[in-house]
XYZ file of C-alpha atoms in Angstrom:
571
model
C -57.878 24.040 -0.930
C -54.120 23.644 -0.978
C -52.773 20.311 0.439
C -49.562 19.640 2.171
C -48.139 16.817 0.131
C -45.276 16.172 2.473
C -47.718 15.632 5.433
C -49.974 13.341 3.509
C -47.391 11.114 1.768
C -44.898 10.349 4.746
C -47.545 9.899 7.261
C -49.737 7.399 5.529
C -47.048 5.658 3.559
C -44.236 5.330 6.237
C -46.586 4.283 9.175
C -48.076 1.612 7.081
C -44.881 0.022 5.832
C -42.751 0.331 9.058
C -45.320 -1.964 10.951
C -44.752 -4.750 8.463
C -41.028 -4.261 8.120
C -40.275 -4.104 11.918
C -42.084 -7.675 12.501
C -40.415 -9.307 9.518
C -36.907 -7.969 10.248
C -36.952 -9.219 13.810
C -37.755 -12.958 12.986
C -35.277 -12.840 9.932
C -32.374 -11.559 11.955
C -32.428 -14.352 14.513
C -32.771 -16.902 11.744
C -29.768 -15.632 9.850
C -27.290 -15.123 12.597
C -26.507 -18.826 13.338
C -25.967 -19.515 9.488
C -23.711 -16.443 9.225
C -21.318 -17.779 12.142
C -21.071 -21.297 10.645
C -20.230 -20.082 7.140
C -17.602 -17.677 8.521
C -15.898 -20.314 10.655
C -15.705 -22.663 7.751
C -14.153 -20.135 5.372
C -11.623 -19.091 7.993
C -10.646 -22.923 8.424
C -10.137 -23.332 4.794
C -8.044 -20.195 4.529
C -5.776 -21.316 7.425
C -5.177 -24.582 5.541
C -4.128 -22.801 2.556
C -1.784 -20.408 4.353
C -0.126 -23.268 6.222
C 0.276 -24.944 2.814
C 1.883 -21.658 1.283
C 4.339 -21.351 4.169
C 5.501 -24.992 3.881
C 5.921 -24.483 0.188
C 7.919 -21.229 0.638
C 10.261 -22.863 3.250
C 10.929 -25.763 0.940
C 11.972 -23.478 -1.670
C 14.376 -21.510 0.820
C 15.609 -24.977 1.837
C 16.470 -25.863 -1.749
C 18.328 -22.651 -2.267
C 20.396 -22.762 1.015
C 21.300 -26.462 0.247
C 22.629 -25.407 -3.293
C 24.538 -22.574 -1.755
C 26.212 -24.567 0.948
C 27.259 -27.027 -1.652
C 29.093 -24.548 -3.868
C 32.926 -25.054 -3.936
C 33.429 -21.352 -3.905
C 31.700 -20.973 -0.527
C 33.712 -23.734 0.898
C 36.906 -22.162 -0.363
C 35.904 -18.670 0.903
C 35.167 -20.106 4.390
C 38.511 -21.857 4.459
C 40.814 -19.207 2.859
C 38.767 -15.947 2.654
C 37.004 -13.676 4.824
C 33.724 -11.659 5.323
C 34.330 -9.596 2.129
C 34.719 -12.767 -0.132
C 31.852 -14.426 1.566
C 29.524 -11.183 1.099
C 30.585 -10.893 -2.558
C 29.862 -14.404 -3.265
C 26.359 -14.374 -1.740
C 25.286 -10.847 -2.494
C 27.143 -9.831 -5.557
C 27.551 -13.232 -7.319
C 25.687 -14.826 -10.268
C 22.716 -15.379 -7.950
C 21.035 -11.968 -7.501
C 17.647 -13.220 -6.823
C 18.469 -15.683 -3.962
C 18.202 -13.174 -1.190
C 14.609 -12.416 -2.357
C 13.440 -15.629 -0.409
C 15.804 -16.085 2.627
C 16.800 -12.944 4.295
C 19.858 -13.590 6.375
C 22.699 -16.085 6.576
C 25.100 -16.852 9.462
C 28.428 -18.465 8.590
C 30.316 -20.020 11.422
C 33.741 -21.910 11.506
C 33.802 -25.333 13.188
C 35.521 -23.815 16.256
C 32.954 -20.837 16.331
C 35.999 -18.366 16.306
C 34.984 -16.939 12.869
C 31.336 -15.757 12.322
C 29.905 -13.865 9.621
C 26.392 -12.418 9.238
C 25.034 -11.501 5.805
C 21.546 -10.101 5.447
C 19.202 -8.366 3.184
C 19.620 -4.515 3.822
C 15.805 -4.113 3.610
C 15.083 -5.885 6.836
C 15.998 -5.153 10.469
C 16.505 -8.341 12.403
C 17.669 -6.608 15.634
C 21.133 -7.063 17.080
C 23.307 -7.750 14.136
C 26.460 -9.322 16.245
C 27.020 -12.520 14.490
C 28.049 -14.508 17.620
C 25.081 -13.457 19.397
C 22.761 -14.593 16.744
C 24.480 -17.851 16.404
C 24.376 -18.718 20.239
C 20.704 -17.508 20.187
C 19.984 -20.133 17.499
C 21.952 -22.983 19.040
C 20.126 -22.681 22.439
C 16.731 -23.196 20.924
C 17.497 -25.632 18.232
C 15.044 -28.600 18.445
C 13.714 -29.292 14.868
C 14.811 -28.662 11.336
C 13.088 -25.160 11.105
C 13.128 -23.290 14.438
C 12.109 -20.096 15.671
C 14.028 -17.902 18.045
C 14.317 -14.419 19.422
C 17.150 -11.914 18.725
C 16.140 -9.054 21.088
C 12.622 -8.032 20.155
C 12.895 -9.704 16.665
C 11.467 -13.203 15.930
C 13.449 -15.154 13.372
C 12.889 -18.687 11.635
C 16.003 -20.520 10.598
C 17.468 -23.808 9.653
C 21.281 -24.799 9.869
C 23.523 -26.954 7.528
C 26.837 -28.415 7.814
C 29.542 -26.994 5.343
C 32.062 -29.578 4.117
C 35.242 -29.143 1.933
C 36.236 -30.990 -1.102
C 37.386 -33.866 1.148
C 34.056 -34.067 2.730
C 35.524 -32.601 6.020
C 33.162 -30.531 8.062
C 34.647 -26.930 8.110
C 31.706 -25.037 9.675
C 27.921 -24.389 9.826
C 25.642 -22.186 7.765
C 22.374 -20.922 9.293
C 19.829 -19.184 7.009
C 16.350 -18.079 7.426
C 13.598 -15.342 7.432
C 12.144 -12.843 9.815
C 8.797 -13.406 11.194
C 8.069 -10.318 13.462
C 6.888 -7.138 11.707
C 7.467 -8.663 8.200
C 4.216 -7.492 6.572
C 5.488 -8.373 3.172
C 5.853 -12.036 4.201
C 2.454 -12.187 5.932
C 0.610 -10.410 3.078
C 2.133 -12.977 0.742
C 0.759 -15.859 2.712
C -2.603 -14.201 3.224
C -2.877 -13.737 -0.415
C -3.276 -17.586 -0.632
C -6.456 -17.398 1.516
C -9.610 -18.938 -0.184
C -11.576 -15.855 0.979
C -10.778 -12.152 1.725
C -9.741 -11.684 5.418
C -10.556 -8.745 7.648
C -7.161 -9.294 9.457
C -4.370 -11.872 10.090
C -1.690 -11.899 12.698
C 1.138 -14.239 13.918
C 1.326 -14.756 17.610
C 4.039 -16.137 19.737
C 3.251 -17.003 23.377
C 0.037 -15.045 23.183
C 1.603 -11.832 21.867
C 1.287 -10.560 18.289
C 4.569 -10.380 16.381
C 3.156 -9.646 12.782
C -0.147 -8.327 11.747
C -1.873 -7.711 8.264
C -5.052 -5.822 7.443
C -6.221 -5.188 3.911
C -7.804 -1.977 2.577
C -11.597 -2.311 2.934
C -13.916 -1.829 0.063
C -16.891 0.776 0.370
C -20.111 -0.587 1.922
C -23.507 0.787 1.741
C -25.172 2.537 4.617
C -27.297 -0.556 5.478
C -24.330 -2.958 5.177
C -22.057 -0.887 7.493
C -25.137 -0.588 10.018
C -25.529 -4.340 9.891
C -21.858 -5.164 10.361
C -21.344 -2.804 13.370
C -23.983 -4.622 15.175
C -22.420 -8.013 14.747
C -19.257 -9.365 16.129
C -16.824 -10.945 13.552
C -15.551 -14.472 14.057
C -11.826 -15.472 14.808
C -9.989 -18.755 13.964
C -6.674 -19.784 15.467
C -4.168 -22.201 13.665
C -1.413 -23.645 15.669
C 2.157 -23.533 14.014
C 3.838 -25.364 16.773
C 5.951 -27.512 14.314
C 8.257 -24.332 14.131
C 8.386 -23.886 17.975
C 6.036 -23.729 20.970
C 3.652 -20.982 21.223
C 3.639 -19.996 17.503
C 0.098 -19.636 16.019
C -1.698 -17.947 13.243
C -4.932 -15.943 14.065
C -7.462 -15.069 11.282
C -10.358 -12.693 11.637
C -13.432 -12.972 9.448
C -13.419 -10.418 6.797
C -16.130 -7.648 6.450
C -15.900 -8.202 2.781
C -16.477 -11.989 2.980
C -19.287 -11.496 5.463
C -20.613 -8.811 3.205
C -22.140 -11.378 0.860
C -24.026 -12.945 3.514
C -25.205 -9.538 4.851
C -26.376 -8.773 1.445
C -28.542 -11.949 1.440
C -29.880 -10.918 4.811
C -30.891 -7.463 3.177
C -32.348 -9.249 0.205
C -34.445 -11.426 2.671
C -35.625 -8.254 4.286
C -36.370 -7.002 0.904
C -38.932 -9.719 0.374
C -40.677 -8.703 3.467
C -40.545 -5.235 2.422
C -42.396 -6.314 -0.851
C -45.241 -7.552 1.244
C -45.364 -4.463 3.051
C -45.249 -2.414 -0.152
C -48.290 -4.405 -1.606
C -50.430 -3.641 1.361
C -49.308 -0.073 1.265
C -49.975 0.211 -2.366
C -53.672 0.661 -1.968
C -53.173 3.452 0.623
C -50.659 5.148 -1.694
C -52.649 4.881 -5.029
C -54.901 7.956 -4.590
C -51.775 9.919 -3.528
C -49.893 8.675 -6.532
C -52.571 9.774 -8.823
C -52.244 13.388 -7.542
C -48.495 13.421 -7.591
C -48.245 11.862 -11.087
C -50.656 14.693 -12.368
C -48.442 17.430 -10.865
C -45.165 15.764 -12.131
C -46.451 15.704 -15.631
C -47.381 19.328 -15.327
C -44.039 20.174 -14.058
C -42.441 18.368 -16.832
C -44.453 20.148 -19.557
C -43.640 23.392 -17.935
C -39.811 22.831 -17.963
C -40.117 21.678 -21.606
C -41.875 24.772 -22.574
C -39.197 26.858 -20.735
C -36.373 25.133 -22.651
C -38.399 25.705 -26.132
C -40.008 29.039 -25.678
C -37.819 30.841 -23.237
C -38.359 32.773 -19.895
C -41.607 34.293 -20.797
C -43.560 31.064 -19.931
C -45.274 31.299 -16.497
C -46.200 28.580 -14.087
C -49.933 27.863 -13.650
C -50.749 27.732 -9.921
C -52.284 24.178 -9.098
C -53.671 22.526 -5.765
C -50.478 21.177 -4.290
C -48.392 23.749 -2.133
C -44.907 22.285 -2.859
C -45.268 22.161 -6.570
C -46.566 25.865 -6.620
C -43.284 26.680 -4.675
C -41.059 24.602 -7.231
C -42.848 26.490 -10.155
C -42.131 29.953 -8.688
C -38.599 29.085 -7.789
C -38.030 27.765 -11.395
C -39.416 31.120 -12.721
C -36.943 33.104 -10.744
C -34.098 30.785 -11.535
C -34.871 30.964 -15.293
C -34.940 34.696 -15.361
C -31.453 34.920 -13.490
C -29.928 32.371 -15.704
C -30.748 34.229 -18.977
C -29.282 37.461 -17.445
C -26.086 35.709 -16.534
C -25.636 33.451 -19.586
C -23.482 35.615 -21.760
C -21.459 36.875 -18.870
C -20.625 33.555 -17.899
C -19.680 32.556 -21.351
C -17.002 35.217 -21.621
C -15.717 34.544 -18.174
C -15.487 30.745 -18.819
C -13.578 31.415 -22.134
C -10.994 33.655 -20.341
C -10.532 31.003 -17.511
C -10.229 28.393 -19.924
C -7.383 30.425 -21.793
C -5.595 31.156 -18.564
C -5.805 27.544 -17.329
C -4.460 26.319 -20.621
C -1.552 28.707 -20.580
C -0.654 27.654 -17.026
C -0.859 24.028 -17.939
C 1.438 24.571 -20.887
C 4.182 26.327 -18.787
C 3.768 23.653 -16.029
C 4.195 20.861 -18.422
C 7.301 22.562 -19.931
C 8.799 23.244 -16.400
C 8.291 19.646 -15.248
C 9.750 18.051 -18.545
C 12.852 20.495 -18.260
C 13.329 19.474 -14.570
C 13.197 15.816 -15.377
C 15.528 16.199 -18.412
C 17.984 18.105 -16.291
C 17.935 15.599 -13.398
C 18.367 12.617 -15.840
C 21.389 14.508 -17.434
C 23.093 15.260 -14.026
C 22.520 11.637 -12.822
C 23.995 10.344 -16.105
C 27.127 12.680 -15.537
C 27.585 11.454 -12.006
C 27.212 7.869 -12.958
C 29.698 7.932 -16.095
C 32.291 10.253 -14.603
C 32.484 10.047 -10.851
C 31.340 6.412 -10.776
C 34.241 5.468 -13.194
C 36.822 7.477 -11.082
C 35.882 5.623 -7.884
C 35.871 2.296 -9.517
C 39.443 3.307 -10.885
C 40.574 4.075 -7.298
C 39.418 0.760 -6.051
C 41.087 -1.245 -8.942
C 44.387 0.774 -8.196
C 43.975 0.015 -4.512
C 43.650 -3.788 -5.184
C 46.783 -3.543 -7.522
C 48.735 -1.932 -4.754
C 47.829 -4.641 -2.249
C 49.542 -7.248 -4.446
C 52.689 -5.274 -4.073
C 52.499 -4.839 -0.442
C 53.950 -7.691 1.963
C 51.382 -9.692 3.750
C 52.824 -8.641 7.272
C 52.913 -4.953 6.453
C 50.616 -2.613 8.333
C 49.895 -0.948 4.901
C 47.514 -3.605 4.124
C 45.149 -2.285 6.828
C 45.342 1.189 5.420
C 44.626 -0.270 1.966
C 41.450 -2.013 3.367
C 40.328 1.268 4.841
C 40.820 3.074 1.469
C 38.671 0.461 -0.166
C 35.979 0.816 2.407
C 35.982 4.568 2.055
C 35.712 4.167 -1.738
C 32.690 1.871 -1.240
C 31.033 4.471 1.048
C 31.740 7.210 -1.479
C 30.200 5.123 -4.271
C 27.233 4.356 -1.946
C 26.820 8.000 -1.225
C 26.926 8.856 -5.074
C 24.545 6.204 -5.847
C 22.133 7.710 -3.321
C 22.429 11.010 -4.998
C 21.891 9.380 -8.463
C 18.807 7.647 -7.186
C 17.353 10.970 -5.910
C 17.980 12.593 -9.181
C 16.960 9.595 -11.543
C 16.404 6.142 -10.192
C 18.238 3.810 -12.443
C 16.001 0.805 -11.649
C 12.974 2.660 -12.933
C 13.728 1.894 -16.543
C 14.838 -1.651 -15.945
C 13.167 -3.193 -12.877
C 10.028 -0.920 -12.828
C 8.390 1.370 -10.258
C 7.787 -1.262 -7.544
C 11.579 -2.035 -7.187
C 12.609 1.584 -7.456
C 10.421 2.749 -4.572
C 12.073 0.168 -2.168
C 15.475 1.909 -3.296
C 14.546 5.448 -2.272
C 17.353 6.550 0.143
C 15.048 8.387 2.309
C 13.368 5.095 3.345
C 16.639 3.807 4.739
C 17.063 7.122 6.540
C 13.593 6.757 7.980
C 14.369 3.190 9.285
C 17.744 4.308 10.745
C 15.939 7.008 12.781
C 13.508 4.137 14.209
C 10.547 4.836 12.088
C 8.619 1.673 11.048
C 8.055 1.639 7.250
C 5.381 -0.651 5.797
C 5.362 -1.192 1.945
C 2.568 -2.906 -0.064
C 3.502 -2.249 -3.600
C 2.145 -4.175 -6.652
C 3.598 -4.553 -10.050
C 1.344 -2.317 -12.115
C 1.265 -1.621 -15.934
C 0.813 2.043 -16.305
C 0.575 4.716 -18.946
C 4.188 5.815 -20.261
C 5.819 8.445 -18.266
C 3.496 8.020 -15.357
C 5.963 6.065 -13.204
C 8.562 8.922 -12.788
C 5.961 11.129 -11.648
C 4.502 8.691 -8.972
C 8.175 8.152 -7.846
C 8.713 11.876 -7.403
C 5.506 12.112 -5.458
C 6.508 9.289 -3.013
C 10.104 10.842 -2.789
C 8.721 14.343 -2.009
C 6.312 12.978 0.611
C 8.837 10.716 2.339
C 11.188 13.898 2.371
C 8.439 16.022 4.199
C 7.700 13.207 6.679
C 11.329 12.939 7.541
C 11.938 16.747 8.112
C 8.754 17.771 9.661
C 6.112 14.923 10.564
C 8.080 13.494 13.693
C 6.191 10.186 12.782
C 7.105 6.815 14.261
C 5.011 4.831 11.572
C 4.869 5.192 7.807
C 2.942 3.116 5.176
C 3.103 3.224 1.531
C 0.661 1.267 -0.797
C 0.321 1.096 -4.607
C -2.101 -0.894 -6.409
C -4.656 -0.688 -9.111
C -8.269 -1.606 -9.922
C -10.239 -1.750 -13.224
C -10.235 2.035 -13.724
C -7.403 3.744 -11.638
C -4.020 3.359 -10.156
C -4.055 4.139 -6.337
C -1.173 5.447 -4.358
C -1.483 5.971 -0.566
C 1.174 7.472 1.787
C 0.127 7.462 5.522
C 2.131 8.559 8.645
C 1.321 9.013 12.281
C 3.142 12.319 12.785
C 1.929 15.747 13.873
C -0.136 16.511 10.737
C -0.310 19.607 8.764
C -1.913 22.016 11.352
C 1.375 22.145 13.553
C 3.581 22.658 10.461
C 1.961 25.532 8.531
C 5.204 27.480 8.524
C 6.523 24.771 6.358
C 3.754 25.047 3.755
C 4.277 28.880 3.646
C 7.969 28.789 3.290
C 8.400 25.761 0.984
C 5.166 25.690 -1.267
C 7.303 25.414 -4.342
C 9.058 22.414 -3.217
C 6.607 20.642 -0.903
C 2.877 20.016 -1.231
C 2.724 22.374 -4.199
C 5.175 20.358 -6.355
C 3.007 17.085 -5.468
C -0.253 18.991 -6.566
C 1.640 20.088 -9.830
C 2.688 16.627 -10.718
C -0.861 15.324 -10.065
C -2.200 17.930 -12.252
C 0.240 17.077 -14.965
C -0.661 13.287 -15.101
C -4.393 13.925 -14.669
C -4.541 12.526 -11.131
C -6.791 13.340 -8.278
C -5.038 14.210 -5.119
C -6.463 14.235 -1.541
C -4.788 15.076 1.686
C -6.279 14.475 5.031
C -4.665 15.477 8.308
C -6.037 13.975 11.460
C -3.639 11.861 13.517
C -0.798 12.294 11.082
C -1.169 12.891 7.367
C -3.016 10.659 4.686
C -1.896 11.494 1.064
C -3.823 9.557 -1.582
C -3.314 9.838 -5.353
C -5.677 8.298 -7.933
C -4.532 8.281 -11.532
C -7.363 7.226 -14.089
C -6.721 4.454 -16.624
C -7.827 4.949 -20.185
C -9.032 1.360 -20.912
C -9.857 2.223 -24.553
C -6.249 3.336 -25.147
C -4.568 0.307 -23.555
């Protein structure tokens, strides 16, 4: 008699085990729910305190820098005798290149408010940039040392200082601060001080979100995902009213943080499952004897096939499923022996062809990068020097022109045109070979890609989450080119309104993610057909060159992800 092993095993074993597990899981769930909520709220409270402390520390550092700046004699002289150009050069191009990394804008106003100058970081958008409007908006809401106020849709946080000359006479005011709305980099820096991982964080003003942050989640098991979907995550709100009415921080319990509690819950269920298994063991014992006998027979059969070859046959037994497995193995072995030599020859030819393709590809990529670097160097050394010489000659000419001459205005326009030309040349050099790549690293070079500014100028919201990463030599330029090409594709074809770029690493690989909310690839097939040599194909070739894994998803927009493996033995 041939038995149906599937029927006997699943009916007897699963029915017995399910009865014990269902009763135990129902009781364990209700006992764990209360503990989970209490632990989550406690973690969020500690995280909110840590974030508040980090923000206060950050503002103290900005306050110290602004205090030092307003005390500089050069600033006082420039406000009394100079103009916007001298002030901008003093703050942006002086001996303090790192100062603007903390505060993001400065307003300098004369005592009578007739002269007003706005100096800001080019990496942020603070809304309307009319200096007098910003100054008036701040003075209308000034109530404390650090004050929040709106500039159109943007929310800013600033503090002001009196500027005095060498005679201690007040000559004007200086207002400096940072942007709070849509400043993901600032919020992510604060959230990094959290004592636990968070599922989300956002700054809210008058009940409306002005800045939000959500980390990339880690993979969960099927059981953990199911459990988390059935449970509402907790939220915690911290009042930041010290900077203005209605400002608050909202934190959401992290799925990764609650994951540990979920795992404890699953372990608790596991102990109940163990009881069910012990009871079910007696029922399954007789079945396991028959199963073990057939498994040993199958193992010996496979071993004989490996040692003796295809002439070994399967001995029919008493379980139908194992007989079917033996027959299928017989057929597979015969087919494999027939195809073995044919596959060896085909694999050898494919390997040779692939190696030749890789060799040609590597040579082309290396030649391309060398030519770009050479052209960028020539632009920098030759055209850059010529533009600098024109600017110097213009300055010398100004000293020979009377102060009341209209020619001074034309001289100023010439200098402005030279500056614009130099900026254009610099953008072209950055497109060919980013000079910051060798000095400041990949993270800073990405922020200087000209296409980023072009996207922002067209109204696209760009979010950057870039870590400083130590990577294998030569990898940085290829990741830079991949980002550069992807941004060009988005700008020309995606019709996106939001773009996010993240770069980070874990123990085994470097992960690059570029995501937009545009029209996706389905509506731009003509682009792929006409430009495969310069678009997605170029990205694929560079990924192949550095041994990276490329994945492209197109649903609501395009999600491009690159994973570069790290060889820890070679580090």
